[in-house]
Amino acid sequence: MRGRMKSGFNLSLFLLAFFLFSNAAFSLTNFQIKRYCAKQKNISSCIKDLKEKRSNLQKGNLIEIPVFPYKN
């Protein structure tokens, strides 16, 4: 009896934490986007692209993330 109560409590605690922190876990703030794009050549298109990707990610759509190989 105690084992089922403990596992039920752990499951409910996990689900509560998951739903509380899942919405804002992976999105960048506007300040972080502007700071990153300040180093790029075309600032306005960079900001537009990152905001669009953030919107798609928050809606649950897949986004493309480029991966560059490490060079020695």
JSON list of N, CA and C in Angstrom, two decimals:
[
{"chain": "A", "resi": 1, "resn": "MET", "atom": "N", "xyz": [0.82, -1.20, 0.00]},
{"chain": "A", "resi": 1, "resn": "MET", "atom": "CA", "xyz": [0.00, 0.00, 0.00]},
{"chain": "A", "resi": 1, "resn": "MET", "atom": "C", "xyz": [0.87, 1.27, 0.00]},
{"chain": "A", "resi": 2, "resn": "ARG", "atom": "N", "xyz": [1.90, 1.25, 0.84]},
{"chain": "A", "resi": 2, "resn": "ARG", "atom": "CA", "xyz": [2.76, 2.43, 0.93]},
{"chain": "A", "resi": 2, "resn": "ARG", "atom": "C", "xyz": [3.51, 2.68, -0.39]},
{"chain": "A", "resi": 3, "resn": "GLY", "atom": "N", "xyz": [3.91, 1.62, -1.06]},
{"chain": "A", "resi": 3, "resn": "GLY", "atom": "CA", "xyz": [4.66, 1.75, -2.31]},
{"chain": "A", "resi": 3, "resn": "GLY", "atom": "C", "xyz": [3.84, 2.41, -3.39]},
{"chain": "A", "resi": 4, "resn": "ARG", "atom": "N", "xyz": [2.55, 2.08, -3.48]},
{"chain": "A", "resi": 4, "resn": "ARG", "atom": "CA", "xyz": [1.70, 2.70, -4.49]},
{"chain": "A", "resi": 4, "resn": "ARG", "atom": "C", "xyz": [1.43, 4.17, -4.17]},
{"chain": "A", "resi": 5, "resn": "MET", "atom": "N", "xyz": [1.29, 4.50, -2.90]},
{"chain": "A", "resi": 5, "resn": "MET", "atom": "CA", "xyz": [1.07, 5.89, -2.53]},
{"chain": "A", "resi": 5, "resn": "MET", "atom": "C", "xyz": [2.30, 6.73, -2.83]},
{"chain": "A", "resi": 6, "resn": "LYS", "atom": "N", "xyz": [3.47, 6.15, -2.54]},
{"chain": "A", "resi": 6, "resn": "LYS", "atom": "CA", "xyz": [4.72, 6.88, -2.78]},
{"chain": "A", "resi": 6, "resn": "LYS", "atom": "C", "xyz": [4.94, 7.09, -4.28]},
{"chain": "A", "resi": 7, "resn": "SER", "atom": "N", "xyz": [4.70, 6.04, -5.08]},
{"chain": "A", "resi": 7, "resn": "SER", "atom": "CA", "xyz": [4.90, 6.20, -6.52]},
{"chain": "A", "resi": 7, "resn": "SER", "atom": "C", "xyz": [3.85, 7.13, -7.13]},
{"chain": "A", "resi": 8, "resn": "GLY", "atom": "N", "xyz": [2.63, 7.11, -6.61]},
{"chain": "A", "resi": 8, "resn": "GLY", "atom": "CA", "xyz": [1.61, 8.05, -7.08]},
{"chain": "A", "resi": 8, "resn": "GLY", "atom": "C", "xyz": [1.97, 9.49, -6.75]},
{"chain": "A", "resi": 9, "resn": "PHE", "atom": "N", "xyz": [2.53, 9.69, -5.57]},
{"chain": "A", "resi": 9, "resn": "PHE", "atom": "CA", "xyz": [2.97, 11.03, -5.17]},
{"chain": "A", "resi": 9, "resn": "PHE", "atom": "C", "xyz": [4.11, 11.50, -6.06]},
{"chain": "A", "resi": 10, "resn": "ASN", "atom": "N", "xyz": [5.07, 10.62, -6.32]},
{"chain": "A", "resi": 10, "resn": "ASN", "atom": "CA", "xyz": [6.20, 10.98, -7.18]},
{"chain": "A", "resi": 10, "resn": "ASN", "atom": "C", "xyz": [5.74, 11.31, -8.60]},
{"chain": "A", "resi": 11, "resn": "LEU", "atom": "N", "xyz": [4.81, 10.52, -9.11]},
{"chain": "A", "resi": 11, "resn": "LEU", "atom": "CA", "xyz": [4.28, 10.78, -10.45]},
{"chain": "A", "resi": 11, "resn": "LEU", "atom": "C", "xyz": [3.56, 12.12, -10.51]},
{"chain": "A", "resi": 12, "resn": "SER", "atom": "N", "xyz": [2.73, 12.41, -9.53]},
{"chain": "A", "resi": 12, "resn": "SER", "atom": "CA", "xyz": [2.00, 13.68, -9.54]},
{"chain": "A", "resi": 12, "resn": "SER", "atom": "C", "xyz": [2.96, 14.86, -9.38]},
{"chain": "A", "resi": 13, "resn": "LEU", "atom": "N", "xyz": [4.02, 14.71, -8.59]},
{"chain": "A", "resi": 13, "resn": "LEU", "atom": "CA", "xyz": [5.02, 15.77, -8.42]},
{"chain": "A", "resi": 13, "resn": "LEU", "atom": "C", "xyz": [5.77, 16.01, -9.73]},
{"chain": "A", "resi": 14, "resn": "PHE", "atom": "N", "xyz": [6.11, 14.93, -10.43]},
{"chain": "A", "resi": 14, "resn": "PHE", "atom": "CA", "xyz": [6.79, 15.05, -11.71]},
{"chain": "A", "resi": 14, "resn": "PHE", "atom": "C", "xyz": [5.91, 15.76, -12.73]},
{"chain": "A", "resi": 15, "resn": "LEU", "atom": "N", "xyz": [4.64, 15.36, -12.82]},
{"chain": "A", "resi": 15, "resn": "LEU", "atom": "CA", "xyz": [3.74, 15.98, -13.79]},
{"chain": "A", "resi": 15, "resn": "LEU", "atom": "C", "xyz": [3.52, 17.46, -13.48]},
{"chain": "A", "resi": 16, "resn": "LEU", "atom": "N", "xyz": [3.42, 17.81, -12.21]},
{"chain": "A", "resi": 16, "resn": "LEU", "atom": "CA", "xyz": [3.26, 19.21, -11.84]},
{"chain": "A", "resi": 16, "resn": "LEU", "atom": "C", "xyz": [4.47, 20.02, -12.28]},
{"chain": "A", "resi": 17, "resn": "ALA", "atom": "N", "xyz": [5.67, 19.51, -12.00]},
{"chain": "A", "resi": 17, "resn": "ALA", "atom": "CA", "xyz": [6.89, 20.22, -12.40]},
{"chain": "A", "resi": 17, "resn": "ALA", "atom": "C", "xyz": [7.01, 20.31, -13.91]},
{"chain": "A", "resi": 18, "resn": "PHE", "atom": "N", "xyz": [6.63, 19.25, -14.61]},
{"chain": "A", "resi": 18, "resn": "PHE", "atom": "CA", "xyz": [6.72, 19.23, -16.07]},
{"chain": "A", "resi": 18, "resn": "PHE", "atom": "C", "xyz": [5.83, 20.31, -16.68]},
{"chain": "A", "resi": 19, "resn": "PHE", "atom": "N", "xyz": [4.60, 20.42, -16.21]},
{"chain": "A", "resi": 19, "resn": "PHE", "atom": "CA", "xyz": [3.69, 21.40, -16.79]},
{"chain": "A", "resi": 19, "resn": "PHE", "atom": "C", "xyz": [4.01, 22.83, -16.37]},
{"chain": "A", "resi": 20, "resn": "LEU", "atom": "N", "xyz": [4.62, 23.01, -15.22]},
{"chain": "A", "resi": 20, "resn": "LEU", "atom": "CA", "xyz": [4.99, 24.36, -14.80]},
{"chain": "A", "resi": 20, "resn": "LEU", "atom": "C", "xyz": [6.15, 24.91, -15.61]},
{"chain": "A", "resi": 21, "resn": "PHE", "atom": "N", "xyz": [7.13, 24.07, -15.92]},
{"chain": "A", "resi": 21, "resn": "PHE", "atom": "CA", "xyz": [8.35, 24.56, -16.55]},
{"chain": "A", "resi": 21, "resn": "PHE", "atom": "C", "xyz": [8.44, 24.28, -18.04]},
{"chain": "A", "resi": 22, "resn": "SER", "atom": "N", "xyz": [7.50, 23.59, -18.63]},
{"chain": "A", "resi": 22, "resn": "SER", "atom": "CA", "xyz": [7.62, 23.22, -20.03]},
{"chain": "A", "resi": 22, "resn": "SER", "atom": "C", "xyz": [7.35, 24.38, -20.99]},
{"chain": "A", "resi": 23, "resn": "ASN", "atom": "N", "xyz": [6.55, 25.35, -20.63]},
{"chain": "A", "resi": 23, "resn": "ASN", "atom": "CA", "xyz": [6.17, 26.42, -21.55]},
{"chain": "A", "resi": 23, "resn": "ASN", "atom": "C", "xyz": [7.32, 27.36, -21.87]},
{"chain": "A", "resi": 24, "resn": "ALA", "atom": "N", "xyz": [8.14, 27.72, -20.91]},
{"chain": "A", "resi": 24, "resn": "ALA", "atom": "CA", "xyz": [9.16, 28.73, -21.14]},
{"chain": "A", "resi": 24, "resn": "ALA", "atom": "C", "xyz": [10.57, 28.16, -21.12]},
{"chain": "A", "resi": 25, "resn": "ALA", "atom": "N", "xyz": [10.72, 26.90, -21.36]},
{"chain": "A", "resi": 25, "resn": "ALA", "atom": "CA", "xyz": [12.03, 26.28, -21.20]},
{"chain": "A", "resi": 25, "resn": "ALA", "atom": "C", "xyz": [12.99, 26.61, -22.34]},
{"chain": "A", "resi": 26, "resn": "PHE", "atom": "N", "xyz": [12.53, 26.68, -23.58]},
{"chain": "A", "resi": 26, "resn": "PHE", "atom": "CA", "xyz": [13.44, 26.76, -24.71]},
{"chain": "A", "resi": 26, "resn": "PHE", "atom": "C", "xyz": [13.36, 28.05, -25.51]},
{"chain": "A", "resi": 27, "resn": "SER", "atom": "N", "xyz": [12.61, 29.03, -25.08]},
{"chain": "A", "resi": 27, "resn": "SER", "atom": "CA", "xyz": [12.47, 30.23, -25.90]},
{"chain": "A", "resi": 27, "resn": "SER", "atom": "C", "xyz": [13.48, 31.29, -25.47]},
{"chain": "A", "resi": 28, "resn": "LEU", "atom": "N", "xyz": [13.96, 32.04, -26.45]},
{"chain": "A", "resi": 28, "resn": "LEU", "atom": "CA", "xyz": [14.87, 33.16, -26.21]},
{"chain": "A", "resi": 28, "resn": "LEU", "atom": "C", "xyz": [14.06, 34.42, -25.96]},
{"chain": "A", "resi": 29, "resn": "THR", "atom": "N", "xyz": [14.59, 35.31, -25.16]},
{"chain": "A", "resi": 29, "resn": "THR", "atom": "CA", "xyz": [13.94, 36.60, -24.96]},
{"chain": "A", "resi": 29, "resn": "THR", "atom": "C", "xyz": [14.30, 37.52, -26.12]},
{"chain": "A", "resi": 30, "resn": "ASN", "atom": "N", "xyz": [13.56, 38.61, -26.26]},
{"chain": "A", "resi": 30, "resn": "ASN", "atom": "CA", "xyz": [13.86, 39.58, -27.32]},
{"chain": "A", "resi": 30, "resn": "ASN", "atom": "C", "xyz": [15.25, 40.17, -27.15]},
{"chain": "A", "resi": 31, "resn": "PHE", "atom": "N", "xyz": [15.66, 40.41, -25.91]},
{"chain": "A", "resi": 31, "resn": "PHE", "atom": "CA", "xyz": [16.98, 40.95, -25.64]},
{"chain": "A", "resi": 31, "resn": "PHE", "atom": "C", "xyz": [18.08, 39.99, -26.10]},
{"chain": "A", "resi": 32, "resn": "GLN", "atom": "N", "xyz": [17.90, 38.69, -25.82]},
{"chain": "A", "resi": 32, "resn": "GLN", "atom": "CA", "xyz": [18.89, 37.70, -26.23]},
{"chain": "A", "resi": 32, "resn": "GLN", "atom": "C", "xyz": [18.97, 37.60, -27.76]},
{"chain": "A", "resi": 33, "resn": "ILE", "atom": "N", "xyz": [17.82, 37.72, -28.42]},
{"chain": "A", "resi": 33, "resn": "ILE", "atom": "CA", "xyz": [17.81, 37.68, -29.89]},
{"chain": "A", "resi": 33, "resn": "ILE", "atom": "C", "xyz": [18.55, 38.88, -30.45]},
{"chain": "A", "resi": 34, "resn": "LYS", "atom": "N", "xyz": [18.28, 40.07, -29.94]},
{"chain": "A", "resi": 34, "resn": "LYS", "atom": "CA", "xyz": [18.95, 41.28, -30.43]},
{"chain": "A", "resi": 34, "resn": "LYS", "atom": "C", "xyz": [20.44, 41.25, -30.18]},
{"chain": "A", "resi": 35, "resn": "ARG", "atom": "N", "xyz": [20.83, 40.73, -29.02]},
{"chain": "A", "resi": 35, "resn": "ARG", "atom": "CA", "xyz": [22.26, 40.65, -28.69]},
{"chain": "A", "resi": 35, "resn": "ARG", "atom": "C", "xyz": [22.98, 39.68, -29.62]},
{"chain": "A", "resi": 36, "resn": "TYR", "atom": "N", "xyz": [22.35, 38.55, -29.93]},
{"chain": "A", "resi": 36, "resn": "TYR", "atom": "CA", "xyz": [22.96, 37.59, -30.86]},
{"chain": "A", "resi": 36, "resn": "TYR", "atom": "C", "xyz": [23.03, 38.17, -32.27]},
{"chain": "A", "resi": 37, "resn": "CYS", "atom": "N", "xyz": [21.97, 38.82, -32.73]},
{"chain": "A", "resi": 37, "resn": "CYS", "atom": "CA", "xyz": [21.92, 39.32, -34.10]},
{"chain": "A", "resi": 37, "resn": "CYS", "atom": "C", "xyz": [22.77, 40.56, -34.32]},
{"chain": "A", "resi": 38, "resn": "ALA", "atom": "N", "xyz": [23.19, 41.21, -33.26]},
{"chain": "A", "resi": 38, "resn": "ALA", "atom": "CA", "xyz": [24.06, 42.39, -33.40]},
{"chain": "A", "resi": 38, "resn": "ALA", "atom": "C", "xyz": [25.40, 42.00, -34.02]},
{"chain": "A", "resi": 39, "resn": "LYS", "atom": "N", "xyz": [25.79, 40.74, -33.89]},
{"chain": "A", "resi": 39, "resn": "LYS", "atom": "CA", "xyz": [27.06, 40.27, -34.43]},
{"chain": "A", "resi": 39, "resn": "LYS", "atom": "C", "xyz": [26.95, 39.81, -35.88]},
{"chain": "A", "resi": 40, "resn": "GLN", "atom": "N", "xyz": [25.73, 39.71, -36.40]},
{"chain": "A", "resi": 40, "resn": "GLN", "atom": "CA", "xyz": [25.50, 39.21, -37.77]},
{"chain": "A", "resi": 40, "resn": "GLN", "atom": "C", "xyz": [25.55, 40.36, -38.77]},
{"chain": "A", "resi": 41, "resn": "LYS", "atom": "N", "xyz": [25.68, 40.02, -40.05]},
{"chain": "A", "resi": 41, "resn": "LYS", "atom": "CA", "xyz": [25.77, 41.04, -41.09]},
{"chain": "A", "resi": 41, "resn": "LYS", "atom": "C", "xyz": [24.42, 41.72, -41.31]},
{"chain": "A", "resi": 42, "resn": "ASN", "atom": "N", "xyz": [23.36, 40.95, -41.50]},
{"chain": "A", "resi": 42, "resn": "ASN", "atom": "CA", "xyz": [22.04, 41.50, -41.76]},
{"chain": "A", "resi": 42, "resn": "ASN", "atom": "C", "xyz": [21.19, 41.36, -40.50]},
{"chain": "A", "resi": 43, "resn": "ILE", "atom": "N", "xyz": [21.16, 42.40, -39.69]},
{"chain": "A", "resi": 43, "resn": "ILE", "atom": "CA", "xyz": [20.54, 42.34, -38.37]},
{"chain": "A", "resi": 43, "resn": "ILE", "atom": "C", "xyz": [19.03, 42.13, -38.45]},
{"chain": "A", "resi": 44, "resn": "SER", "atom": "N", "xyz": [18.36, 42.86, -39.34]},
{"chain": "A", "resi": 44, "resn": "SER", "atom": "CA", "xyz": [16.91, 42.78, -39.38]},
{"chain": "A", "resi": 44, "resn": "SER", "atom": "C", "xyz": [16.40, 41.41, -39.82]},
{"chain": "A", "resi": 45, "resn": "SER", "atom": "N", "xyz": [17.05, 40.81, -40.80]},
{"chain": "A", "resi": 45, "resn": "SER", "atom": "CA", "xyz": [16.62, 39.48, -41.24]},
{"chain": "A", "resi": 45, "resn": "SER", "atom": "C", "xyz": [16.94, 38.43, -40.17]},
{"chain": "A", "resi": 46, "resn": "CYS", "atom": "N", "xyz": [18.02, 38.60, -39.45]},
{"chain": "A", "resi": 46, "resn": "CYS", "atom": "CA", "xyz": [18.38, 37.69, -38.37]},
{"chain": "A", "resi": 46, "resn": "CYS", "atom": "C", "xyz": [17.32, 37.72, -37.27]},
{"chain": "A", "resi": 47, "resn": "ILE", "atom": "N", "xyz": [16.91, 38.93, -36.87]},
{"chain": "A", "resi": 47, "resn": "ILE", "atom": "CA", "xyz": [15.90, 39.08, -35.83]},
{"chain": "A", "resi": 47, "resn": "ILE", "atom": "C", "xyz": [14.57, 38.47, -36.28]},
{"chain": "A", "resi": 48, "resn": "LYS", "atom": "N", "xyz": [14.19, 38.76, -37.51]},
{"chain": "A", "resi": 48, "resn": "LYS", "atom": "CA", "xyz": [12.94, 38.22, -38.04]},
{"chain": "A", "resi": 48, "resn": "LYS", "atom": "C", "xyz": [12.96, 36.70, -38.07]},
{"chain": "A", "resi": 49, "resn": "ASP", "atom": "N", "xyz": [14.07, 36.12, -38.51]},
{"chain": "A", "resi": 49, "resn": "ASP", "atom": "CA", "xyz": [14.20, 34.67, -38.61]},
{"chain": "A", "resi": 49, "resn": "ASP", "atom": "C", "xyz": [14.14, 34.01, -37.23]},
{"chain": "A", "resi": 50, "resn": "LEU", "atom": "N", "xyz": [14.86, 34.57, -36.26]},
{"chain": "A", "resi": 50, "resn": "LEU", "atom": "CA", "xyz": [14.86, 33.97, -34.92]},
{"chain": "A", "resi": 50, "resn": "LEU", "atom": "C", "xyz": [13.51, 34.11, -34.22]},
{"chain": "A", "resi": 51, "resn": "LYS", "atom": "N", "xyz": [12.84, 35.23, -34.43]},
{"chain": "A", "resi": 51, "resn": "LYS", "atom": "CA", "xyz": [11.50, 35.38, -33.82]},
{"chain": "A", "resi": 51, "resn": "LYS", "atom": "C", "xyz": [10.51, 34.41, -34.45]},
{"chain": "A", "resi": 52, "resn": "GLU", "atom": "N", "xyz": [10.65, 34.17, -35.75]},
{"chain": "A", "resi": 52, "resn": "GLU", "atom": "CA", "xyz": [9.77, 33.20, -36.42]},
{"chain": "A", "resi": 52, "resn": "GLU", "atom": "C", "xyz": [10.04, 31.78, -35.91]},
{"chain": "A", "resi": 53, "resn": "LYS", "atom": "N", "xyz": [11.32, 31.44, -35.73]},
{"chain": "A", "resi": 53, "resn": "LYS", "atom": "CA", "xyz": [11.66, 30.13, -35.19]},
{"chain": "A", "resi": 53, "resn": "LYS", "atom": "C", "xyz": [11.16, 29.97, -33.76]},
{"chain": "A", "resi": 54, "resn": "ARG", "atom": "N", "xyz": [11.26, 31.03, -32.95]},
{"chain": "A", "resi": 54, "resn": "ARG", "atom": "CA", "xyz": [10.76, 30.98, -31.58]},
{"chain": "A", "resi": 54, "resn": "ARG", "atom": "C", "xyz": [9.26, 30.76, -31.56]},
{"chain": "A", "resi": 55, "resn": "SER", "atom": "N", "xyz": [8.56, 31.44, -32.45]},
{"chain": "A", "resi": 55, "resn": "SER", "atom": "CA", "xyz": [7.11, 31.27, -32.54]},
{"chain": "A", "resi": 55, "resn": "SER", "atom": "C", "xyz": [6.74, 29.84, -32.93]},
{"chain": "A", "resi": 56, "resn": "ASN", "atom": "N", "xyz": [7.44, 29.30, -33.93]},
{"chain": "A", "resi": 56, "resn": "ASN", "atom": "CA", "xyz": [7.17, 27.93, -34.36]},
{"chain": "A", "resi": 56, "resn": "ASN", "atom": "C", "xyz": [7.47, 26.92, -33.24]},
{"chain": "A", "resi": 57, "resn": "LEU", "atom": "N", "xyz": [8.54, 27.15, -32.50]},
{"chain": "A", "resi": 57, "resn": "LEU", "atom": "CA", "xyz": [8.90, 26.26, -31.42]},
{"chain": "A", "resi": 57, "resn": "LEU", "atom": "C", "xyz": [7.85, 26.29, -30.31]},
{"chain": "A", "resi": 58, "resn": "GLN", "atom": "N", "xyz": [7.35, 27.47, -29.98]},
{"chain": "A", "resi": 58, "resn": "GLN", "atom": "CA", "xyz": [6.33, 27.59, -28.95]},
{"chain": "A", "resi": 58, "resn": "GLN", "atom": "C", "xyz": [5.01, 26.97, -29.37]},
{"chain": "A", "resi": 59, "resn": "LYS", "atom": "N", "xyz": [4.74, 26.95, -30.68]},
{"chain": "A", "resi": 59, "resn": "LYS", "atom": "CA", "xyz": [3.51, 26.33, -31.18]},
{"chain": "A", "resi": 59, "resn": "LYS", "atom": "C", "xyz": [3.65, 24.81, -31.26]},
{"chain": "A", "resi": 60, "resn": "GLY", "atom": "N", "xyz": [4.87, 24.30, -31.13]},
{"chain": "A", "resi": 60, "resn": "GLY", "atom": "CA", "xyz": [5.10, 22.86, -31.20]},
{"chain": "A", "resi": 60, "resn": "GLY", "atom": "C", "xyz": [5.52, 22.37, -32.56]},
{"chain": "A", "resi": 61, "resn": "ASN", "atom": "N", "xyz": [5.77, 23.28, -33.48]},
{"chain": "A", "resi": 61, "resn": "ASN", "atom": "CA", "xyz": [6.23, 22.89, -34.82]},
{"chain": "A", "resi": 61, "resn": "ASN", "atom": "C", "xyz": [7.73, 22.61, -34.79]},
{"chain": "A", "resi": 62, "resn": "LEU", "atom": "N", "xyz": [8.18, 21.79, -35.72]},
{"chain": "A", "resi": 62, "resn": "LEU", "atom": "CA", "xyz": [9.60, 21.49, -35.82]},
{"chain": "A", "resi": 62, "resn": "LEU", "atom": "C", "xyz": [10.35, 22.66, -36.43]},
{"chain": "A", "resi": 63, "resn": "ILE", "atom": "N", "xyz": [11.57, 22.90, -35.97]},
{"chain": "A", "resi": 63, "resn": "ILE", "atom": "CA", "xyz": [12.41, 23.93, -36.56]},
{"chain": "A", "resi": 63, "resn": "ILE", "atom": "C", "xyz": [13.71, 23.28, -37.00]},
{"chain": "A", "resi": 64, "resn": "GLU", "atom": "N", "xyz": [14.40, 23.92, -37.93]},
{"chain": "A", "resi": 64, "resn": "GLU", "atom": "CA", "xyz": [15.67, 23.42, -38.44]},
{"chain": "A", "resi": 64, "resn": "GLU", "atom": "C", "xyz": [16.80, 24.15, -37.73]},
{"chain": "A", "resi": 65, "resn": "ILE", "atom": "N", "xyz": [17.71, 23.37, -37.16]},
{"chain": "A", "resi": 65, "resn": "ILE", "atom": "CA", "xyz": [18.85, 23.94, -36.46]},
{"chain": "A", "resi": 65, "resn": "ILE", "atom": "C", "xyz": [20.11, 23.49, -37.20]},
{"chain": "A", "resi": 66, "resn": "PRO", "atom": "N", "xyz": [20.87, 24.43, -37.77]},
{"chain": "A", "resi": 66, "resn": "PRO", "atom": "CA", "xyz": [22.08, 24.03, -38.49]},
{"chain": "A", "resi": 66, "resn": "PRO", "atom": "C", "xyz": [23.17, 23.57, -37.53]},
{"chain": "A", "resi": 67, "resn": "VAL", "atom": "N", "xyz": [23.90, 22.54, -37.94]},
{"chain": "A", "resi": 67, "resn": "VAL", "atom": "CA", "xyz": [25.00, 22.00, -37.15]},
{"chain": "A", "resi": 67, "resn": "VAL", "atom": "C", "xyz": [26.27, 22.11, -37.98]},
{"chain": "A", "resi": 68, "resn": "PHE", "atom": "N", "xyz": [27.25, 22.79, -37.44]},
{"chain": "A", "resi": 68, "resn": "PHE", "atom": "CA", "xyz": [28.51, 22.98, -38.13]},
{"chain": "A", "resi": 68, "resn": "PHE", "atom": "C", "xyz": [29.56, 22.07, -37.51]},
{"chain": "A", "resi": 69, "resn": "PRO", "atom": "N", "xyz": [30.35, 21.37, -38.33]},
{"chain": "A", "resi": 69, "resn": "PRO", "atom": "CA", "xyz": [31.37, 20.47, -37.79]},
{"chain": "A", "resi": 69, "resn": "PRO", "atom": "C", "xyz": [32.50, 21.26, -37.10]},
{"chain": "A", "resi": 70, "resn": "TYR", "atom": "N", "xyz": [33.07, 20.65, -36.10]},
{"chain": "A", "resi": 70, "resn": "TYR", "atom": "CA", "xyz": [34.17, 21.28, -35.37]},
{"chain": "A", "resi": 70, "resn": "TYR", "atom": "C", "xyz": [35.44, 21.18, -36.20]},
{"chain": "A", "resi": 71, "resn": "LYS", "atom": "N", "xyz": [36.15, 22.30, -36.34]},
{"chain": "A", "resi": 71, "resn": "LYS", "atom": "CA", "xyz": [37.41, 22.33, -37.07]},
{"chain": "A", "resi": 71, "resn": "LYS", "atom": "C", "xyz": [38.54, 22.63, -36.09]},
{"chain": "A", "resi": 72, "resn": "ASN", "atom": "N", "xyz": [39.60, 21.85, -36.20]},
{"chain": "A", "resi": 72, "resn": "ASN", "atom": "CA", "xyz": [40.76, 22.07, -35.32]},
{"chain": "A", "resi": 72, "resn": "ASN", "atom": "C", "xyz": [41.54, 23.26, -35.71]}
]
